[in-house]
């Protein structure tokens, strides 16, 4: 897949294979504990319910603002790092990659 040229970065298929290899175990764990559904979507209610059982000090370090800031930072870093590759992907592949990376972050 993809319109990848030799100087454009990684192919769509290469990226998807890497994601599968790197994050399959994480996804399995999150599914097993009920934090992710079969499509890879986070189950916010289950996550919040479980986190509410943690000691207050731990909870304080897991604020929604902190998590949102972390996700935003990771997405910005990835966008900057791979901006030169953007033209290598079809619009559909770009949308899939954005969705995958948002779920990973």
PDB file of C-alpha atoms in Angstrom:
ATOM      1  CA  UNK A   1       0.000   0.000   0.000  1.00  0.00           C
ATOM      2  CA  UNK A   2       0.889   3.642  -0.246  1.00  0.00           C
ATOM      3  CA  UNK A   3       2.648   5.763  -2.796  1.00  0.00           C
ATOM      4  CA  UNK A   4       6.001   5.357  -1.099  1.00  0.00           C
ATOM      5  CA  UNK A   5       9.154   6.352  -2.932  1.00  0.00           C
ATOM      6  CA  UNK A   6      12.670   5.512  -1.819  1.00  0.00           C
ATOM      7  CA  UNK A   7      13.168   8.922  -0.159  1.00  0.00           C
ATOM      8  CA  UNK A   8       9.678   9.351   1.307  1.00  0.00           C
ATOM      9  CA  UNK A   9       9.994   7.359   4.556  1.00  0.00           C
ATOM     10  CA  UNK A  10       8.341   4.130   5.638  1.00  0.00           C
ATOM     11  CA  UNK A  11       5.558   2.511   3.647  1.00  0.00           C
ATOM     12  CA  UNK A  12       2.059   2.312   5.092  1.00  0.00           C
ATOM     13  CA  UNK A  13       2.362  -1.492   5.310  1.00  0.00           C
ATOM     14  CA  UNK A  14       5.700  -1.222   7.139  1.00  0.00           C
ATOM     15  CA  UNK A  15       4.214   1.180   9.687  1.00  0.00           C
ATOM     16  CA  UNK A  16       1.149  -0.975  10.262  1.00  0.00           C
ATOM     17  CA  UNK A  17       3.356  -4.055  10.717  1.00  0.00           C
ATOM     18  CA  UNK A  18       5.520  -2.163  13.232  1.00  0.00           C
ATOM     19  CA  UNK A  19       2.417  -0.997  15.148  1.00  0.00           C
ATOM     20  CA  UNK A  20       1.121  -4.551  15.297  1.00  0.00           C
ATOM     21  CA  UNK A  21       4.468  -5.922  16.501  1.00  0.00           C
ATOM     22  CA  UNK A  22       5.034  -3.172  19.083  1.00  0.00           C
ATOM     23  CA  UNK A  23       1.554  -2.749  20.525  1.00  0.00           C
ATOM     24  CA  UNK A  24      -0.283  -6.073  20.162  1.00  0.00           C
ATOM     25  CA  UNK A  25       0.684  -7.139  23.677  1.00  0.00           C
ATOM     26  CA  UNK A  26      -0.379  -3.767  25.122  1.00  0.00           C
ATOM     27  CA  UNK A  27      -3.731  -4.017  23.348  1.00  0.00           C
ATOM     28  CA  UNK A  28      -4.245  -7.551  24.622  1.00  0.00           C
ATOM     29  CA  UNK A  29      -3.594  -6.466  28.193  1.00  0.00           C
ATOM     30  CA  UNK A  30      -5.930  -3.459  27.899  1.00  0.00           C
ATOM     31  CA  UNK A  31      -8.649  -5.681  26.402  1.00  0.00           C
ATOM     32  CA  UNK A  32      -8.197  -8.288  29.139  1.00  0.00           C
ATOM     33  CA  UNK A  33      -8.601  -5.739  31.919  1.00  0.00           C
ATOM     34  CA  UNK A  34     -11.621  -4.209  30.167  1.00  0.00           C
ATOM     35  CA  UNK A  35     -10.047  -0.882  29.186  1.00  0.00           C
ATOM     36  CA  UNK A  36     -10.228  -1.411  25.397  1.00  0.00           C
ATOM     37  CA  UNK A  37     -12.836  -2.888  23.078  1.00  0.00           C
ATOM     38  CA  UNK A  38     -12.201  -5.196  20.104  1.00  0.00           C
ATOM     39  CA  UNK A  39     -11.809  -2.200  17.755  1.00  0.00           C
ATOM     40  CA  UNK A  40      -9.070  -0.651  19.896  1.00  0.00           C
ATOM     41  CA  UNK A  41     -11.245   2.088  21.413  1.00  0.00           C
ATOM     42  CA  UNK A  42     -10.561   3.032  25.015  1.00  0.00           C
ATOM     43  CA  UNK A  43     -13.441   2.347  27.403  1.00  0.00           C
ATOM     44  CA  UNK A  44     -13.349   5.550  29.428  1.00  0.00           C
ATOM     45  CA  UNK A  45     -15.958   4.560  32.038  1.00  0.00           C
ATOM     46  CA  UNK A  46     -14.109   1.353  32.920  1.00  0.00           C
ATOM     47  CA  UNK A  47     -10.767   3.162  33.051  1.00  0.00           C
ATOM     48  CA  UNK A  48     -12.130   5.916  35.325  1.00  0.00           C
ATOM     49  CA  UNK A  49     -13.858   3.392  37.592  1.00  0.00           C
ATOM     50  CA  UNK A  50     -10.641   1.401  38.010  1.00  0.00           C
ATOM     51  CA  UNK A  51      -8.471   4.495  38.530  1.00  0.00           C
ATOM     52  CA  UNK A  52     -10.889   5.721  41.204  1.00  0.00           C
ATOM     53  CA  UNK A  53      -9.862   2.721  43.331  1.00  0.00           C
ATOM     54  CA  UNK A  54      -6.211   3.880  43.450  1.00  0.00           C
ATOM     55  CA  UNK A  55      -4.817   5.860  46.388  1.00  0.00           C
ATOM     56  CA  UNK A  56      -5.403   9.631  46.145  1.00  0.00           C
ATOM     57  CA  UNK A  57      -1.734  10.440  45.569  1.00  0.00           C
ATOM     58  CA  UNK A  58      -1.585   8.130  42.572  1.00  0.00           C
ATOM     59  CA  UNK A  59      -4.827   9.526  41.186  1.00  0.00           C
ATOM     60  CA  UNK A  60      -3.454  13.067  41.398  1.00  0.00           C
ATOM     61  CA  UNK A  61      -0.674  12.130  38.990  1.00  0.00           C
ATOM     62  CA  UNK A  62      -3.186  10.803  36.457  1.00  0.00           C
ATOM     63  CA  UNK A  63      -5.265  13.900  35.813  1.00  0.00           C
ATOM     64  CA  UNK A  64      -7.162  14.200  32.520  1.00  0.00           C
ATOM     65  CA  UNK A  65      -5.265  17.408  31.762  1.00  0.00           C
ATOM     66  CA  UNK A  66      -1.968  15.617  32.272  1.00  0.00           C
ATOM     67  CA  UNK A  67      -2.986  12.729  30.047  1.00  0.00           C
ATOM     68  CA  UNK A  68      -4.325  15.105  27.367  1.00  0.00           C
ATOM     69  CA  UNK A  69      -1.071  17.082  27.492  1.00  0.00           C
ATOM     70  CA  UNK A  70       0.958  13.876  27.113  1.00  0.00           C
ATOM     71  CA  UNK A  71      -1.138  12.711  24.128  1.00  0.00           C
ATOM     72  CA  UNK A  72      -0.917  16.137  22.505  1.00  0.00           C
ATOM     73  CA  UNK A  73       2.847  16.225  22.988  1.00  0.00           C
ATOM     74  CA  UNK A  74       3.289  12.729  21.525  1.00  0.00           C
ATOM     75  CA  UNK A  75       1.099  13.576  18.509  1.00  0.00           C
ATOM     76  CA  UNK A  76       2.987  16.846  17.856  1.00  0.00           C
ATOM     77  CA  UNK A  77       6.337  15.066  18.125  1.00  0.00           C
ATOM     78  CA  UNK A  78       5.210  12.385  15.690  1.00  0.00           C
ATOM     79  CA  UNK A  79       3.794  14.931  13.252  1.00  0.00           C
ATOM     80  CA  UNK A  80       7.068  16.865  13.271  1.00  0.00           C
ATOM     81  CA  UNK A  81       9.223  13.769  12.965  1.00  0.00           C
ATOM     82  CA  UNK A  82       7.258  12.280  10.060  1.00  0.00           C
ATOM     83  CA  UNK A  83       6.015  15.407   8.246  1.00  0.00           C
ATOM     84  CA  UNK A  84       8.382  14.683   5.339  1.00  0.00           C
ATOM     85  CA  UNK A  85       6.631  11.316   4.814  1.00  0.00           C
ATOM     86  CA  UNK A  86       3.096  12.706   4.592  1.00  0.00           C
ATOM     87  CA  UNK A  87       3.025  12.863   0.775  1.00  0.00           C
ATOM     88  CA  UNK A  88       3.882   9.151   0.620  1.00  0.00           C
ATOM     89  CA  UNK A  89       0.427   8.088   1.801  1.00  0.00           C
ATOM     90  CA  UNK A  90      -3.010   8.191   0.246  1.00  0.00           C
ATOM     91  CA  UNK A  91      -5.650  10.237   2.048  1.00  0.00           C
ATOM     92  CA  UNK A  92      -7.215   7.027   3.363  1.00  0.00           C
ATOM     93  CA  UNK A  93      -3.874   5.685   4.624  1.00  0.00           C
ATOM     94  CA  UNK A  94      -3.160   9.028   6.322  1.00  0.00           C
ATOM     95  CA  UNK A  95      -6.517   8.860   8.098  1.00  0.00           C
ATOM     96  CA  UNK A  96      -5.864   5.271   9.247  1.00  0.00           C
ATOM     97  CA  UNK A  97      -2.399   6.195  10.521  1.00  0.00           C
ATOM     98  CA  UNK A  98      -3.756   9.216  12.406  1.00  0.00           C
ATOM     99  CA  UNK A  99      -6.423   7.040  14.033  1.00  0.00           C
ATOM    100  CA  UNK A 100      -3.886   4.360  14.981  1.00  0.00           C
ATOM    101  CA  UNK A 101      -1.410   6.846  16.417  1.00  0.00           C
ATOM    102  CA  UNK A 102      -4.149   8.644  18.357  1.00  0.00           C
ATOM    103  CA  UNK A 103      -5.165   5.325  19.946  1.00  0.00           C
ATOM    104  CA  UNK A 104      -1.537   4.471  20.742  1.00  0.00           C
ATOM    105  CA  UNK A 105      -0.869   7.859  22.309  1.00  0.00           C
TER     106      UNK A 105
END
